[in-house]
Amino acid sequence: KLTPTLTASNIEVTVGSSVAPSIEYDGDGTATYSGHEEFATFADGKFTGTKAGTATVTVTFSKTENYTAATAEFTLTVKEKLSTTGLYTVKFNNKKTVQNPEGYFSISNGGSYKYDFGVITYNDEEYNSGVKIQSSTKISFETEGKCIVTIIQGGNQEKTIKFDDNEISLPTKTNGYYEYNIEVEAGTHTISRGSGEATILYVAVSPSVDETA
């Protein structure tokens, strides 16, 4: 029997939405999926998110008269859906990352913290650290409608950030930090490095006035 080629890529979906698996397979077997059950259902060839979280999914193609069985794994990330009244936040403080609700933001290479700016107070909370936006650091999230994205950046360095791959100018520094308020449409959005290694303390996503009216 021939050995088929099988590759599986990681996928993301929000709660209540559906996505097809990203599979490349050159055999003629039948696929079954396991490992997703806590966070998603699978029907009609698609995963539907039911709970925010991350699962390691195993896909297995059965053996046939011509091909051997094949197995691969991929990561399924289910994110919270932004409600019309919700406020979704992520804080990078005390060298910890705290999301509310957990799983709404996807953060890649966000484990390095910077804490050389002293103490900054924002919304009555004292911040003594923030995440370093390095070349491979990305903070991503998905919105269902028009939203306001608030980003608080430490003011110790005049380094810019990018939003959706567009470099944005530094706002006026107030009380030791830079505050961005960006109105966005529905879609996937990403914060990444701009002119240098900026420090992000806090990100919030909330519906715009138009969406809540």
mmCIF file of C-alpha atoms in Angstrom:
data_model
loop_
_atom_site.group_PDB
_atom_site.id
_atom_site.type_symbol
_atom_site.label_atom_id
_atom_site.label_comp_id
_atom_site.label_asym_id
_atom_site.label_seq_id
_atom_site.Cartn_x
_atom_site.Cartn_y
_atom_site.Cartn_z
ATOM 1 C CA LYS A 1 0.000 0.000 0.000
ATOM 2 C CA LEU A 2 1.021 3.591 -0.588
ATOM 3 C CA THR A 3 1.706 6.031 2.242
ATOM 4 C CA PRO A 4 -0.337 9.210 1.761
ATOM 5 C CA THR A 5 0.899 12.719 2.479
ATOM 6 C CA LEU A 6 -1.025 14.499 5.224
ATOM 7 C CA THR A 7 -0.484 17.995 6.633
ATOM 8 C CA ALA A 8 -2.767 19.976 8.942
ATOM 9 C CA SER A 9 -2.539 23.707 9.689
ATOM 10 C CA ASN A 10 -3.683 25.524 12.824
ATOM 11 C CA ILE A 11 -7.066 27.270 12.627
ATOM 12 C CA GLU A 12 -9.018 29.871 14.632
ATOM 13 C CA VAL A 13 -12.729 30.536 15.075
ATOM 14 C CA THR A 14 -14.931 32.622 17.347
ATOM 15 C CA VAL A 15 -17.675 31.220 19.570
ATOM 16 C CA GLY A 16 -20.774 30.698 17.444
ATOM 17 C CA SER A 17 -18.896 30.833 14.127
ATOM 18 C CA SER A 18 -17.690 27.981 11.925
ATOM 19 C CA VAL A 19 -14.480 27.182 10.086
ATOM 20 C CA ALA A 20 -13.350 24.308 7.879
ATOM 21 C CA PRO A 21 -10.167 22.412 8.781
ATOM 22 C CA SER A 22 -7.062 23.297 6.782
ATOM 23 C CA ILE A 23 -5.953 19.872 5.544
ATOM 24 C CA GLU A 24 -3.805 18.685 2.653
ATOM 25 C CA TYR A 25 -4.181 14.945 1.964
ATOM 26 C CA ASP A 26 -3.532 12.934 -1.181
ATOM 27 C CA GLY A 27 -5.074 9.600 -0.237
ATOM 28 C CA ASP A 28 -8.618 8.273 -0.490
ATOM 29 C CA GLY A 29 -9.436 7.548 3.145
ATOM 30 C CA THR A 30 -12.181 8.995 5.328
ATOM 31 C CA ALA A 31 -11.326 11.605 7.965
ATOM 32 C CA THR A 32 -12.326 11.562 11.629
ATOM 33 C CA TYR A 33 -11.525 14.276 14.180
ATOM 34 C CA SER A 34 -10.997 14.067 17.940
ATOM 35 C CA GLY A 35 -9.808 16.330 20.741
ATOM 36 C CA HIS A 36 -12.012 19.322 19.907
ATOM 37 C CA GLU A 37 -15.089 18.329 21.873
ATOM 38 C CA GLU A 38 -14.622 20.678 24.850
ATOM 39 C CA PHE A 39 -14.421 23.788 22.674
ATOM 40 C CA ALA A 40 -16.184 23.018 19.387
ATOM 41 C CA THR A 41 -18.554 20.719 17.556
ATOM 42 C CA PHE A 42 -17.821 19.221 14.144
ATOM 43 C CA ALA A 43 -20.523 18.742 11.514
ATOM 44 C CA ASP A 44 -20.851 19.115 7.754
ATOM 45 C CA GLY A 45 -17.105 19.489 7.409
ATOM 46 C CA LYS A 46 -16.740 22.455 9.782
ATOM 47 C CA PHE A 47 -15.856 23.203 13.396
ATOM 48 C CA THR A 48 -18.274 25.480 15.258
ATOM 49 C CA GLY A 49 -16.892 27.210 18.347
ATOM 50 C CA THR A 50 -18.830 26.605 21.574
ATOM 51 C CA LYS A 51 -16.382 27.733 24.286
ATOM 52 C CA ALA A 52 -13.248 29.872 24.299
ATOM 53 C CA GLY A 53 -10.021 27.918 24.616
ATOM 54 C CA THR A 54 -7.387 25.955 22.741
ATOM 55 C CA ALA A 55 -7.516 22.303 21.731
ATOM 56 C CA THR A 56 -5.066 19.938 20.090
ATOM 57 C CA VAL A 57 -7.102 18.174 17.418
ATOM 58 C CA THR A 58 -6.135 14.855 15.888
ATOM 59 C CA VAL A 59 -7.250 14.084 12.352
ATOM 60 C CA THR A 60 -7.085 10.459 11.213
ATOM 61 C CA PHE A 61 -7.672 9.215 7.689
ATOM 62 C CA SER A 62 -8.670 5.568 7.497
ATOM 63 C CA LYS A 63 -6.671 2.953 5.609
ATOM 64 C CA THR A 64 -8.059 1.850 2.279
ATOM 65 C CA GLU A 65 -7.299 -0.723 -0.351
ATOM 66 C CA ASN A 66 -4.691 1.602 -1.825
ATOM 67 C CA TYR A 67 -3.389 3.662 1.102
ATOM 68 C CA THR A 68 -2.260 3.198 4.682
ATOM 69 C CA ALA A 69 -3.900 5.176 7.501
ATOM 70 C CA ALA A 70 -2.535 8.635 8.261
ATOM 71 C CA THR A 71 -2.697 10.873 11.347
ATOM 72 C CA ALA A 72 -1.786 14.496 12.042
ATOM 73 C CA GLU A 73 -2.386 17.094 14.757
ATOM 74 C CA PHE A 74 -3.229 20.787 14.651
ATOM 75 C CA THR A 75 -4.284 23.500 17.077
ATOM 76 C CA LEU A 76 -7.850 24.788 17.139
ATOM 77 C CA THR A 77 -8.201 28.159 18.912
ATOM 78 C CA VAL A 78 -11.706 29.296 19.829
ATOM 79 C CA LYS A 79 -12.057 32.979 20.731
ATOM 80 C CA GLU A 80 -14.841 34.779 22.545
ATOM 81 C CA LYS A 81 -17.345 36.587 20.357
ATOM 82 C CA LEU A 82 -17.565 40.294 21.065
ATOM 83 C CA SER A 83 -21.046 41.133 22.316
ATOM 84 C CA THR A 84 -22.775 44.441 21.620
ATOM 85 C CA THR A 85 -22.385 45.520 25.246
ATOM 86 C CA GLY A 86 -19.136 43.879 26.291
ATOM 87 C CA LEU A 87 -15.749 45.268 27.201
ATOM 88 C CA TYR A 88 -12.856 42.947 26.397
ATOM 89 C CA THR A 89 -9.482 43.668 27.963
ATOM 90 C CA VAL A 90 -5.968 42.345 28.322
ATOM 91 C CA LYS A 91 -3.570 43.702 30.962
ATOM 92 C CA PHE A 92 0.197 43.195 31.040
ATOM 93 C CA ASN A 93 1.020 43.998 34.648
ATOM 94 C CA ASN A 94 3.198 42.544 37.402
ATOM 95 C CA LYS A 95 4.857 40.450 34.689
ATOM 96 C CA LYS A 96 1.549 38.666 34.048
ATOM 97 C CA THR A 97 -0.944 38.617 31.205
ATOM 98 C CA VAL A 98 -4.581 38.744 32.318
ATOM 99 C CA GLN A 99 -7.420 38.580 29.789
ATOM 100 C CA ASN A 100 -11.083 39.230 30.459
ATOM 101 C CA PRO A 101 -12.660 37.105 29.145
ATOM 102 C CA GLU A 102 -9.921 34.530 28.743
ATOM 103 C CA GLY A 103 -9.148 33.584 25.158
ATOM 104 C CA TYR A 104 -10.481 36.635 23.327
ATOM 105 C CA PHE A 105 -7.012 37.950 22.425
ATOM 106 C CA SER A 106 -4.433 35.838 20.623
ATOM 107 C CA ILE A 107 -0.920 36.786 21.757
ATOM 108 C CA SER A 108 2.167 35.449 20.001
ATOM 109 C CA ASN A 109 5.605 35.743 21.600
ATOM 110 C CA GLY A 110 4.187 37.852 24.419
ATOM 111 C CA GLY A 111 6.235 36.449 27.280
ATOM 112 C CA SER A 112 8.805 39.247 27.604
ATOM 113 C CA TYR A 113 8.010 42.118 29.954
ATOM 114 C CA LYS A 114 9.515 45.543 30.420
ATOM 115 C CA TYR A 115 9.454 47.326 33.754
ATOM 116 C CA ASP A 116 11.946 50.207 33.574
ATOM 117 C CA PHE A 117 9.355 53.010 33.447
ATOM 118 C CA GLY A 118 8.526 53.140 37.155
ATOM 119 C CA VAL A 119 4.824 53.094 37.999
ATOM 120 C CA ILE A 120 2.066 54.317 35.681
ATOM 121 C CA THR A 121 -1.517 54.759 36.890
ATOM 122 C CA TYR A 122 -4.320 54.141 34.413
ATOM 123 C CA ASN A 123 -7.994 53.758 35.363
ATOM 124 C CA ASP A 124 -7.013 53.758 39.037
ATOM 125 C CA GLU A 125 -4.705 50.765 38.552
ATOM 126 C CA GLU A 126 -0.938 50.963 38.980
ATOM 127 C CA TYR A 127 1.154 49.323 36.251
ATOM 128 C CA ASN A 128 4.767 48.425 36.917
ATOM 129 C CA SER A 129 5.372 46.343 33.783
ATOM 130 C CA GLY A 130 4.212 45.920 30.221
ATOM 131 C CA VAL A 131 4.695 43.506 27.356
ATOM 132 C CA LYS A 132 7.539 44.270 24.939
ATOM 133 C CA ILE A 133 6.369 44.488 21.336
ATOM 134 C CA GLN A 134 9.233 42.690 19.677
ATOM 135 C CA SER A 135 9.561 41.892 15.985
ATOM 136 C CA SER A 136 7.615 38.634 16.411
ATOM 137 C CA THR A 137 5.101 39.846 19.011
ATOM 138 C CA LYS A 138 1.505 40.176 17.831
ATOM 139 C CA ILE A 139 -1.704 40.874 19.741
ATOM 140 C CA SER A 140 -4.667 39.806 17.597
ATOM 141 C CA PHE A 141 -8.419 39.773 18.061
ATOM 142 C CA GLU A 142 -11.632 39.656 16.040
ATOM 143 C CA THR A 143 -14.575 42.042 16.171
ATOM 144 C CA GLU A 144 -18.111 41.387 14.959
ATOM 145 C CA GLY A 145 -18.975 45.041 14.309
ATOM 146 C CA LYS A 146 -17.682 48.584 14.719
ATOM 147 C CA CYS A 147 -15.570 48.884 17.860
ATOM 148 C CA ILE A 148 -13.224 51.244 19.671
ATOM 149 C CA VAL A 149 -9.795 49.820 20.444
ATOM 150 C CA THR A 150 -7.979 51.516 23.328
ATOM 151 C CA ILE A 151 -4.237 50.877 23.629
ATOM 152 C CA ILE A 152 -2.129 52.149 26.530
ATOM 153 C CA GLN A 153 1.588 52.344 25.795
ATOM 154 C CA GLY A 154 4.317 53.137 28.310
ATOM 155 C CA GLY A 155 5.810 56.552 27.738
ATOM 156 C CA ASN A 156 9.437 55.837 28.540
ATOM 157 C CA GLN A 157 10.368 55.348 24.883
ATOM 158 C CA GLU A 158 9.132 57.196 21.815
ATOM 159 C CA LYS A 159 8.582 54.062 19.736
ATOM 160 C CA THR A 160 5.590 53.579 17.472
ATOM 161 C CA ILE A 161 3.379 50.532 17.018
ATOM 162 C CA LYS A 162 1.537 49.178 14.007
ATOM 163 C CA PHE A 163 -2.176 48.495 13.885
ATOM 164 C CA ASP A 164 -3.309 46.177 11.091
ATOM 165 C CA ASP A 165 0.185 46.556 9.585
ATOM 166 C CA ASN A 166 -0.114 50.348 9.420
ATOM 167 C CA GLU A 167 2.305 52.379 11.524
ATOM 168 C CA ILE A 168 0.444 54.943 13.617
ATOM 169 C CA SER A 169 1.775 58.189 15.030
ATOM 170 C CA LEU A 170 2.395 58.583 18.725
ATOM 171 C CA PRO A 171 -0.394 60.498 20.465
ATOM 172 C CA THR A 172 0.366 63.175 23.038
ATOM 173 C CA LYS A 173 1.862 61.682 26.191
ATOM 174 C CA THR A 174 -0.325 62.157 29.262
ATOM 175 C CA ASN A 175 0.463 61.083 32.826
ATOM 176 C CA GLY A 176 3.436 59.069 31.624
ATOM 177 C CA TYR A 177 1.686 57.028 28.920
ATOM 178 C CA TYR A 178 0.388 57.202 25.347
ATOM 179 C CA GLU A 179 -3.288 56.448 24.764
ATOM 180 C CA TYR A 180 -4.585 55.354 21.357
ATOM 181 C CA ASN A 181 -8.309 55.174 20.581
ATOM 182 C CA ILE A 182 -8.882 53.549 17.206
ATOM 183 C CA GLU A 183 -12.267 52.928 15.596
ATOM 184 C CA VAL A 184 -12.370 49.681 13.613
ATOM 185 C CA GLU A 185 -14.811 47.772 11.460
ATOM 186 C CA ALA A 186 -15.705 44.106 11.832
ATOM 187 C CA GLY A 187 -12.793 41.780 11.131
ATOM 188 C CA THR A 188 -9.492 40.505 12.487
ATOM 189 C CA HIS A 189 -7.101 43.119 13.882
ATOM 190 C CA THR A 190 -3.472 42.988 14.968
ATOM 191 C CA ILE A 191 -1.122 45.118 17.057
ATOM 192 C CA SER A 192 2.551 44.677 16.171
ATOM 193 C CA ARG A 193 5.935 46.401 16.303
ATOM 194 C CA GLY A 194 6.433 49.738 14.598
ATOM 195 C CA SER A 195 9.576 51.840 14.787
ATOM 196 C CA GLY A 196 10.986 50.013 17.812
ATOM 197 C CA GLU A 197 10.357 47.997 20.939
ATOM 198 C CA ALA A 198 7.325 49.717 22.456
ATOM 199 C CA THR A 199 5.780 48.624 25.751
ATOM 200 C CA ILE A 200 2.044 47.887 25.893
ATOM 201 C CA LEU A 201 0.320 47.943 29.280
ATOM 202 C CA TYR A 202 -3.340 47.518 28.403
ATOM 203 C CA VAL A 203 -5.675 46.885 25.459
ATOM 204 C CA ALA A 204 -9.465 47.191 25.517
ATOM 205 C CA VAL A 205 -12.064 46.515 22.821
ATOM 206 C CA SER A 206 -15.545 47.969 23.228
ATOM 207 C CA PRO A 207 -18.490 48.540 20.867
ATOM 208 C CA SER A 208 -18.648 51.947 19.223
ATOM 209 C CA VAL A 209 -21.563 54.284 19.875
ATOM 210 C CA ASP A 210 -23.092 53.337 16.515
ATOM 211 C CA GLU A 211 -23.202 49.655 17.480
ATOM 212 C CA THR A 212 -24.846 50.217 20.869
ATOM 213 C CA ALA A 213 -27.371 52.862 19.775
#
